């Protein structure tokens, strides 16, 4: 059974800092992994999709890496902004087809 | 191309009533997934459906909960005889058809927030 852990659970940084969010998963037999953000009371917004054959995927100030064999992914956010404040969720997609979520990292970027 | 549409956005039910939550996937998507998010908790997988088929319902409570995705129309998550513990946000996601659906992004709706009073 896939289990996903995200560290840290919460993070508070001043504006402009670069930061790294960590995700680990127990079953490395995945098709891909998605990173999402969730704003309070809202749905999930897809940020990046990284395929199992890929090492990295970039979108703007975001960069996701994947080390499938060790069951780890990181999300790097460059030059953080207050608008980046949200909960960030990682979700590997396994052979069953569904996404399994961690509890997320709650990010707060202070102006 | 509209995103994943869920309705209603908010639903209030008294204990013992039925709740019906609807999800219209993105155009061209035939994979639908339902998740539940309890306050201060992560998203828990409930059920994975393709048109007219339940693929994986391992996360669905055995009683009172059912889901369908008919050939025509939206996917429905039905909760019978609701209890206070069913109060949560229910999210639906969709991805494209076929095996390629496994290799593409899943897109989420805005959720239905169910409150049982």
Coordinates of C-alpha atoms in Angstrom, one line a residue:
Chain A
X1 CA 0.0 0.0 0.0
X2 CA 1.4 3.3 -1.1
X3 CA 2.2 5.8 1.7
X4 CA 3.2 9.4 1.1
X5 CA 5.1 11.6 3.6
X6 CA 5.7 15.3 3.2
X7 CA 8.3 17.2 5.2
X8 CA 8.1 19.7 6.6
X9 CA 4.4 19.9 7.6
X10 CA 4.6 23.6 7.8
X11 CA 7.1 26.2 6.7
X12 CA 7.3 30.0 7.1
X13 CA 9.8 32.0 5.2
X14 CA 10.4 35.6 4.3
X15 CA 9.7 36.8 0.8
X16 CA 12.4 36.2 -1.7
X17 CA 13.8 33.0 -0.2
X18 CA 14.4 29.9 -2.2
X19 CA 12.9 26.8 -0.6
X20 CA 12.6 23.0 -1.0
X21 CA 9.6 20.9 -0.1
X22 CA 10.2 17.2 0.3
X23 CA 8.0 14.2 -0.6
X24 CA 8.7 10.5 0.0
X25 CA 6.7 7.5 -1.0
X26 CA 7.0 3.8 -0.2
X27 CA 6.1 2.1 -3.4
X28 CA 8.4 3.1 -6.3
X29 CA 6.2 1.4 -8.9
X30 CA 4.6 4.6 -10.1
X31 CA 3.5 6.0 -13.5
X32 CA 4.1 9.6 -12.6
X33 CA 3.9 12.1 -9.8
X34 CA 2.0 15.4 -9.6
X35 CA 2.5 18.4 -7.4
X36 CA -0.5 20.5 -6.5
X37 CA -1.2 23.5 -4.5
X38 CA -4.4 24.0 -2.5
X39 CA -5.5 27.4 -1.2
X40 CA -7.7 27.5 1.9
X41 CA -11.3 26.4 1.1
X42 CA -10.4 25.8 -2.5
X43 CA -9.8 22.9 -4.9
X44 CA -6.4 21.7 -6.1
X45 CA -4.4 23.3 -8.8
X46 CA -2.0 21.2 -10.7
X47 CA 1.5 22.6 -10.7
X48 CA 3.8 20.0 -12.3
X49 CA 3.5 16.5 -13.6
X50 CA 6.7 14.5 -13.7
X51 CA 6.8 11.1 -15.5
X52 CA 8.5 8.1 -13.9
X53 CA 11.1 8.2 -16.7
X54 CA 12.0 11.9 -16.0
X55 CA 14.4 13.3 -13.4
X56 CA 13.1 16.9 -13.5
X57 CA 10.3 19.1 -14.6
X58 CA 10.3 22.9 -14.6
X59 CA 7.5 25.5 -14.8
X60 CA 8.5 29.1 -14.2
X61 CA 9.9 29.5 -10.6
X62 CA 9.0 25.9 -9.8
X63 CA 11.2 22.8 -10.3
X64 CA 10.3 19.3 -9.4
X65 CA 12.7 16.4 -9.2
X66 CA 12.0 12.7 -9.0
X67 CA 14.2 9.9 -7.8
X68 CA 11.9 7.0 -8.4
X69 CA 14.2 4.3 -7.1
X70 CA 14.6 5.9 -3.7
X71 CA 11.0 7.0 -3.5
X72 CA 11.6 10.7 -3.3
X73 CA 10.5 13.9 -5.0
X74 CA 11.3 17.5 -4.2
X75 CA 9.6 20.8 -5.2
X76 CA 11.9 23.7 -5.4
X77 CA 10.4 27.2 -5.3
X78 CA 12.7 30.1 -6.3
X79 CA 12.3 33.6 -5.1
X80 CA 9.2 32.9 -3.1
X81 CA 6.4 35.5 -3.0
X82 CA 3.4 36.0 -0.6
X83 CA 1.1 34.7 -3.4
X84 CA 2.9 31.3 -3.1
X85 CA 1.4 30.9 0.4
X86 CA -0.7 27.7 0.2
X87 CA -0.6 24.0 1.0
X88 CA 1.5 22.0 -1.4
X89 CA 0.6 18.4 -2.0
X90 CA 2.5 15.6 -3.8
X91 CA 0.7 12.7 -5.3
X92 CA 2.3 9.7 -7.0
X93 CA 0.1 7.7 -9.4
X94 CA 0.5 4.0 -8.9
X95 CA -0.4 0.9 -10.9
X96 CA -3.9 1.0 -9.6
X97 CA -4.4 4.3 -11.5
X98 CA -5.3 6.6 -8.6
X99 CA -3.3 9.3 -7.0
X100 CA -2.3 8.9 -3.4
X101 CA -1.7 12.1 -1.4
X102 CA 0.5 13.1 1.4
X103 CA -0.8 15.5 4.1
X104 CA 0.9 18.4 2.4
X105 CA 3.3 21.2 3.4
X106 CA 1.6 24.4 4.5
X107 CA 3.7 27.3 3.2
X108 CA 3.5 30.8 4.5
X109 CA 5.6 33.5 2.7
X110 CA 5.8 36.7 4.8
X111 CA 6.1 40.0 3.0
Chain B
X1 CA -12.8 23.8 -22.5
X2 CA -14.4 24.0 -19.1
X3 CA -12.6 22.4 -16.2
X4 CA -13.9 19.7 -13.9
X5 CA -17.3 20.9 -12.7
X6 CA -18.7 19.8 -9.3
X7 CA -22.1 20.7 -7.9
X8 CA -23.3 21.8 -5.6
X9 CA -20.4 23.7 -4.1
X10 CA -22.0 23.6 -0.7
X11 CA -24.5 21.1 0.5
X12 CA -26.2 20.9 3.9
X13 CA -28.1 17.8 4.9
X14 CA -29.7 16.7 8.1
X15 CA -28.7 13.4 9.7
X16 CA -30.4 10.5 7.9
X17 CA -30.9 12.3 4.6
X18 CA -29.3 11.4 1.3
X19 CA -26.5 13.5 -0.3
X20 CA -25.9 13.3 -4.0
X21 CA -22.7 14.9 -5.3
X22 CA -22.2 15.5 -9.0
X23 CA -19.0 15.6 -11.1
X24 CA -18.7 16.5 -14.8
X25 CA -15.2 15.6 -16.0
X26 CA -13.3 17.7 -18.5
X27 CA -14.3 17.1 -22.1
X28 CA -12.6 14.0 -23.5
X29 CA -11.9 12.6 -20.0
X30 CA -13.3 9.2 -19.2
X31 CA -11.4 8.6 -15.9
X32 CA -13.0 10.0 -12.8
X33 CA -11.7 9.8 -9.2
X34 CA -13.4 10.8 -6.0
X35 CA -11.5 12.0 -2.9
X36 CA -12.6 13.1 0.6
X37 CA -10.9 15.6 2.7
X38 CA -11.7 15.9 6.4
X39 CA -10.9 19.1 8.2
X40 CA -7.1 19.4 8.8
X41 CA -6.6 16.1 7.0
X42 CA -5.1 15.0 3.7
X43 CA -7.1 13.9 0.7
X44 CA -8.2 10.2 1.0
X45 CA -8.9 8.2 -2.2
X46 CA -12.4 6.8 -2.3
X47 CA -13.2 5.4 -5.8
X48 CA -11.9 5.4 -9.4
X49 CA -14.3 5.0 -12.2
X50 CA -14.3 4.8 -15.9
X51 CA -17.4 5.1 -18.0
X52 CA -19.9 2.6 -16.7
X53 CA -17.3 0.7 -14.7
X54 CA -15.9 0.9 -11.2
X55 CA -12.2 0.2 -11.4
X56 CA -11.1 0.6 -7.8
X57 CA -13.4 1.3 -4.8
X58 CA -11.0 0.2 -2.2
X59 CA -11.3 3.6 -0.4
X60 CA -15.0 3.7 -0.3
X61 CA -16.8 2.9 3.0
X62 CA -18.7 -0.4 2.6
X63 CA -22.0 0.9 3.7
X64 CA -24.1 4.0 2.7
X65 CA -21.6 5.1 0.0
X66 CA -21.9 4.4 -3.7
X67 CA -20.6 5.9 -6.9
X68 CA -21.5 5.7 -10.6
X69 CA -20.3 7.1 -13.9
X70 CA -23.0 6.4 -16.5
X71 CA -22.5 6.4 -20.2
X72 CA -24.2 9.7 -20.4
X73 CA -24.1 12.4 -17.7
X74 CA -22.0 13.2 -14.7
X75 CA -20.5 10.9 -12.2
X76 CA -22.5 10.7 -9.0
X77 CA -21.3 10.1 -5.5
X78 CA -24.2 9.1 -3.3
X79 CA -24.2 9.0 0.5
X80 CA -27.3 7.5 2.1
X81 CA -28.4 8.2 5.7
X82 CA -25.7 10.8 6.3
X83 CA -24.1 11.1 9.7
X84 CA -22.1 14.0 11.2
X85 CA -18.9 12.2 10.4
X86 CA -19.6 12.5 6.7
X87 CA -19.1 16.3 6.9
X88 CA -16.1 16.9 4.7
X89 CA -15.0 18.3 1.3
X90 CA -15.5 15.9 -1.5
X91 CA -13.3 16.4 -4.6
X92 CA -13.5 14.9 -8.0
X93 CA -10.7 14.6 -10.5
X94 CA -10.6 13.5 -14.1
X95 CA -8.0 12.5 -16.6
X96 CA -8.1 11.5 -20.3
X97 CA -9.3 8.3 -21.7
X98 CA -7.4 5.1 -22.3
X99 CA -4.2 3.9 -20.9
X100 CA -2.7 7.3 -21.7
X101 CA -4.9 8.6 -18.9
X102 CA -2.4 7.0 -16.6
X103 CA 0.4 9.1 -17.9
X104 CA -1.3 12.4 -18.0
X105 CA -2.3 15.0 -15.5
X106 CA -5.4 14.7 -13.4
X107 CA -7.4 17.8 -13.0
X108 CA -9.5 18.6 -9.9
X109 CA -12.8 20.3 -9.4
X110 CA -13.5 22.9 -6.8
X111 CA -15.1 20.4 -4.5
X112 CA -18.4 20.0 -2.7
X113 CA -18.4 20.9 0.9
X114 CA -20.9 18.7 2.7
X115 CA -22.2 19.7 6.1
X116 CA -24.4 17.3 8.1
X117 CA -26.4 19.0 10.8

